[in-house]
Short mmCIF file of C-alpha atoms in Angstrom, two decimals:
data_model
loop_
_atom_site.label_atom_id
_atom_site.label_comp_id
_atom_site.label_asym_id
_atom_site.label_seq_id
_atom_site.Cartn_x
_atom_site.Cartn_y
_atom_site.Cartn_z
CA VAL O 1 -18.52 9.38 78.96
CA LEU O 2 -20.92 6.66 79.60
CA SER O 3 -25.30 6.80 79.83
CA GLY O 4 -26.00 4.21 82.17
CA CYS O 5 -25.26 0.19 82.04
CA GLY O 6 -26.41 -2.09 79.41
CA VAL O 7 -27.37 -1.46 75.01
CA TYR O 8 -31.32 -0.90 75.44
CA ASP O 9 -31.15 1.90 78.21
CA GLY O 10 -27.79 2.75 78.31
CA THR O 11 -24.29 2.31 77.53
CA GLU O 12 -23.10 -0.69 75.42
CA ILE O 13 -21.25 -2.84 77.88
CA HIS O 14 -18.87 -4.56 75.75
CA GLU O 15 -17.88 -1.10 74.31
CA ALA O 16 -16.99 0.66 77.43
CA SER O 17 -14.79 -2.58 78.14
CA ALA O 18 -13.14 -2.66 75.13
CA ILE O 19 -12.60 1.26 74.90
CA LEU O 20 -11.01 0.83 78.56
CA VAL O 21 -8.81 -2.09 77.65
CA HIS O 22 -7.51 -0.14 74.46
CA LEU O 23 -7.03 3.05 76.15
CA SER O 24 -5.21 1.04 79.01
CA ARG O 25 -2.62 -0.85 76.20
CA GLY O 26 -2.37 3.28 75.21
CA GLY O 27 -1.17 3.84 78.53
CA ALA O 28 -4.16 6.58 78.90
CA GLU O 29 -4.99 7.92 82.29
CA VAL O 30 -9.12 7.36 82.11
CA HIS O 31 -11.41 9.29 84.48
CA MET O 32 -14.74 8.32 83.71
CA TYR O 33 -18.09 10.51 83.54
CA ALA O 34 -22.29 10.14 82.90
CA PRO O 35 -24.94 12.80 83.84
CA ASP O 36 -26.92 13.11 86.59
CA VAL O 37 -30.30 12.84 85.07
CA PRO O 38 -33.04 10.34 85.14
CA GLN O 39 -32.92 6.97 82.51
CA MET O 40 -34.95 7.98 79.52
CA HIS O 41 -36.80 4.46 80.69
CA VAL O 42 -35.57 0.92 81.99
CA ILE O 43 -35.37 -2.16 79.84
CA ASP O 44 -35.41 -5.05 80.96
CA HIS O 45 -32.95 -6.81 78.99
CA SER O 46 -33.63 -10.40 79.47
CA LYS O 47 -36.84 -9.81 78.03
CA GLY O 48 -36.32 -6.60 75.66
CA GLN O 49 -39.38 -4.55 77.33
CA PRO O 50 -39.60 -1.76 79.54
CA ALA O 51 -40.11 -2.41 83.04
CA GLU O 52 -43.18 0.39 83.69
CA ALA O 53 -42.14 0.59 87.66
CA GLU O 54 -38.87 0.79 87.41
CA SER O 55 -36.99 4.16 87.45
CA ARG O 56 -33.69 4.61 87.47
CA ASN O 57 -30.11 7.21 87.11
CA VAL O 58 -28.07 7.41 84.30
CA LEU O 59 -24.91 8.44 86.50
CA VAL O 60 -25.43 5.71 89.49
CA GLU O 61 -26.16 2.87 86.31
CA SER O 62 -22.79 4.38 84.62
CA ALA O 63 -20.62 3.44 88.14
CA ARG O 64 -21.52 -0.58 87.57
CA ILE O 65 -19.07 -0.24 84.46
CA ALA O 66 -16.75 2.56 86.80
CA ARG O 67 -16.70 0.34 89.39
CA GLY O 68 -18.06 3.30 91.51
CA LYS O 69 -14.89 5.41 90.24
CA ILE O 70 -17.26 7.86 88.09
CA ALA O 71 -18.30 11.45 88.53
CA SER O 72 -20.93 14.10 87.62
CA LEU O 73 -20.95 14.59 84.12
CA ALA O 74 -20.81 18.62 84.84
CA LYS O 75 -17.38 18.08 86.58
CA LEU O 76 -15.69 17.11 83.07
CA THR O 77 -13.35 19.57 81.92
CA THR O 78 -11.20 20.59 79.08
CA ALA O 79 -8.53 21.61 80.78
CA ASP O 80 -8.03 18.57 82.96
CA HIS O 81 -8.14 16.11 79.99
CA ASP O 82 -6.37 15.71 76.71
CA ALA O 83 -9.50 14.08 74.59
CA VAL O 84 -12.76 11.99 75.57
CA ILE O 85 -14.28 8.97 74.43
CA PHE O 86 -18.32 8.55 74.16
CA PRO O 87 -19.62 4.45 73.83
CA GLY O 88 -22.36 3.54 71.83
CA GLY O 89 -25.61 1.87 73.15
CA PHE O 90 -28.79 3.35 73.40
CA GLY O 91 -28.26 5.50 76.04
CA ALA O 92 -26.58 7.72 73.78
CA ALA O 93 -29.83 8.36 72.12
CA LYS O 94 -32.00 8.01 74.88
CA ASN O 95 -30.21 9.58 77.90
CA LEU O 96 -27.65 11.36 76.26
CA SER O 97 -30.01 12.66 73.60
CA THR O 98 -33.60 12.18 72.56
CA PHE O 99 -32.38 11.13 69.02
CA ALA O 100 -33.81 7.56 69.57
CA VAL O 101 -37.76 9.70 70.18
CA ASP O 102 -36.95 12.33 67.90
CA GLY O 103 -34.45 11.37 65.41
CA LYS O 104 -33.10 14.68 63.31
CA ASP O 105 -34.96 16.86 65.45
CA CYS O 106 -33.31 15.40 68.53
CA LYS O 107 -32.03 17.50 71.69
CA VAL O 108 -28.94 16.63 73.19
CA ASN O 109 -28.19 16.80 76.50
CA THR O 110 -27.12 20.31 77.98
CA GLU O 111 -23.73 19.09 79.27
CA VAL O 112 -23.20 16.53 76.61
CA GLU O 113 -23.48 19.52 73.81
CA ARG O 114 -21.04 21.70 76.56
CA VAL O 115 -18.24 19.05 76.81
CA LEU O 116 -18.97 18.08 72.40
CA LYS O 117 -18.38 22.24 72.09
CA ASP O 118 -15.61 22.91 74.53
CA PHE O 119 -13.17 19.70 73.40
CA HIS O 120 -13.92 20.67 69.53
CA LYS O 121 -12.89 24.54 70.20
CA ALA O 122 -10.42 23.65 72.40
CA GLY O 123 -8.79 21.19 69.22
CA LYS O 124 -8.81 18.19 71.49
CA PRO O 125 -10.10 15.35 69.95
CA ILE O 126 -13.05 12.86 70.10
CA GLY O 127 -14.18 9.62 69.86
CA LEU O 128 -17.02 8.45 69.24
CA CYS O 129 -18.32 4.51 68.57
CA CYS O 130 -21.96 2.72 67.53
CA ILE O 131 -24.85 5.28 67.88
CA SER O 132 -22.79 7.60 70.04
CA PRO O 133 -21.90 9.69 66.54
CA VAL O 134 -25.03 11.40 66.39
CA LEU O 135 -24.04 13.15 68.96
CA ALA O 136 -21.34 14.85 67.20
CA ALA O 137 -23.76 15.31 64.35
CA LYS O 138 -25.82 17.37 65.83
CA VAL O 139 -23.83 19.67 67.86
CA LEU O 140 -20.60 20.32 65.27
CA SER O 141 -21.87 21.50 62.33
CA GLY O 142 -20.21 19.39 59.18
CA ALA O 143 -18.42 16.88 60.98
CA GLU O 144 -17.63 13.66 59.21
CA VAL O 145 -19.06 10.40 60.90
CA THR O 146 -19.35 7.29 60.28
CA VAL O 147 -21.59 4.18 61.68
CA GLY O 148 -20.85 1.73 59.06
CA HIS O 149 -23.49 1.18 55.75
CA GLU O 150 -26.16 2.72 54.25
CA GLU O 151 -28.29 0.26 53.14
CA GLU O 152 -28.99 -3.13 55.70
CA GLU O 153 -27.91 -5.43 53.42
CA GLY O 154 -30.38 -8.18 54.75
CA GLY O 155 -29.58 -7.37 58.12
CA LYS O 156 -26.00 -7.27 58.37
CA TRP O 157 -26.30 -3.15 59.18
CA PRO O 158 -29.66 -3.25 60.64
CA TYR O 159 -29.18 0.11 61.83
CA ALA O 160 -28.46 1.99 58.59
CA GLY O 161 -31.14 4.11 58.82
CA THR O 162 -29.16 6.33 60.94
CA ALA O 163 -26.80 7.23 58.24
CA GLY O 164 -29.47 9.50 56.75
CA ALA O 165 -30.51 10.91 59.96
CA ILE O 166 -26.98 12.20 60.23
CA LYS O 167 -26.92 13.79 56.81
CA GLU O 168 -30.15 15.09 57.53
CA LEU O 169 -28.13 16.55 61.28
CA GLY O 170 -26.15 18.29 58.40
CA ALA O 171 -22.88 16.19 58.90
CA LYS O 172 -21.36 13.98 56.21
CA HIS O 173 -21.40 10.31 56.50
CA CYS O 174 -18.52 8.50 55.41
CA VAL O 175 -19.19 4.50 54.58
CA LYS O 176 -17.10 2.02 56.35
CA GLU O 177 -16.43 -1.33 55.76
CA ALA O 178 -17.15 -4.19 58.04
CA VAL O 179 -13.52 -5.46 57.63
CA PHE O 180 -10.53 -4.39 55.72
CA SER O 181 -9.73 -6.37 52.56
CA LEU O 182 -6.42 -7.71 54.17
CA THR O 183 -6.75 -6.88 57.77
CA PRO O 184 -9.40 -8.32 60.41
CA PHE O 185 -10.86 -5.60 62.29
CA TYR O 186 -13.38 -2.36 61.56
CA GLU O 187 -12.37 0.80 60.04
CA ALA O 188 -12.17 4.06 62.06
CA HIS O 189 -12.76 6.91 60.05
CA VAL O 190 -11.01 10.20 61.16
CA ASP O 191 -12.27 13.94 60.67
CA THR O 192 -8.97 15.22 60.83
CA LYS O 193 -10.13 19.14 60.58
CA ASN O 194 -12.58 18.75 63.79
CA LYS O 195 -10.51 15.94 65.56
CA VAL O 196 -13.40 13.48 65.87
CA VAL O 197 -12.86 9.81 65.26
CA THR O 198 -15.36 7.06 64.81
CA THR O 199 -16.34 3.47 64.33
CA PRO O 200 -19.45 1.24 63.53
CA ALA O 201 -19.07 -1.27 66.34
CA PHE O 202 -22.34 -2.92 67.21
CA MET O 203 -24.28 -1.05 64.30
CA CYS O 204 -22.89 -4.07 62.46
CA GLU O 205 -24.39 -8.07 63.38
CA THR O 206 -20.65 -9.31 63.03
CA GLU O 207 -18.46 -11.43 65.56
CA LEU O 208 -17.79 -9.48 68.73
CA HIS O 209 -13.27 -9.40 68.36
CA LYS O 210 -13.86 -7.83 65.02
CA ILE O 211 -15.60 -5.05 66.94
CA PHE O 212 -13.39 -4.87 69.53
CA ASP O 213 -10.64 -4.33 67.31
CA GLY O 214 -12.85 -1.86 65.57
CA ILE O 215 -12.66 0.13 68.36
CA GLY O 216 -8.88 -0.03 68.97
CA ALA O 217 -8.71 1.79 65.92
CA MET O 218 -10.77 4.23 67.00
CA VAL O 219 -8.93 4.56 70.59
CA LYS O 220 -5.74 4.44 68.80
CA ASN O 221 -6.57 7.28 66.38
CA VAL O 222 -7.72 9.75 69.46
CA LEU O 223 -4.43 8.96 71.34
CA LYS O 224 -2.47 10.07 68.73
CA LEU O 225 -4.66 12.93 67.56
CA THR O 226 -3.58 13.80 71.46
CA GLY O 227 -0.18 14.62 70.28
CA LYS O 228 0.90 12.38 73.48
#
């Protein structure tokens, strides 16, 4: 499920690409969706500033990542899929929810909430990375998720405050290290009860290959939970 195209106002493209590569390697058949709604705003990524006169549609922008093969989120049903995965990027906090503005008091897009609840009710796994675990924290009461560490640690975890908001939403935050002591990849947290799998991704300032491997751990666990 995508949220636009570009880290500051949509889907984090590196994360989406990594998810797609790992799903392909895992032999999964992939369908992409996005809500057919206006973006909260448009960011000029070369300047990191809002483009005041511009407006864009989340589905239309997400189609850039999907190479045109994408459908409205309203068409996503649990009956046709074994699992659902949400990449990060500020779009998850701006277009799929209002978390970027309202924090713990955020609202989640109606279709996003439906999808999360439907997959949860059906006992089908849900994967989320970077900031997107806040969606599960808001919608699935008592879920266990990770966004990495709970302290900034000199800028290594610049969005560490998100962990506190997750707790305020009623979810359990599980601290995960950036790198295993013996293996060079990010950790993924598996909430076996709720079948929710999360990994920090770009919540941490680290090398791209480590983020890629962490997302791989998340995807691998999601596929494992499908039982296929």
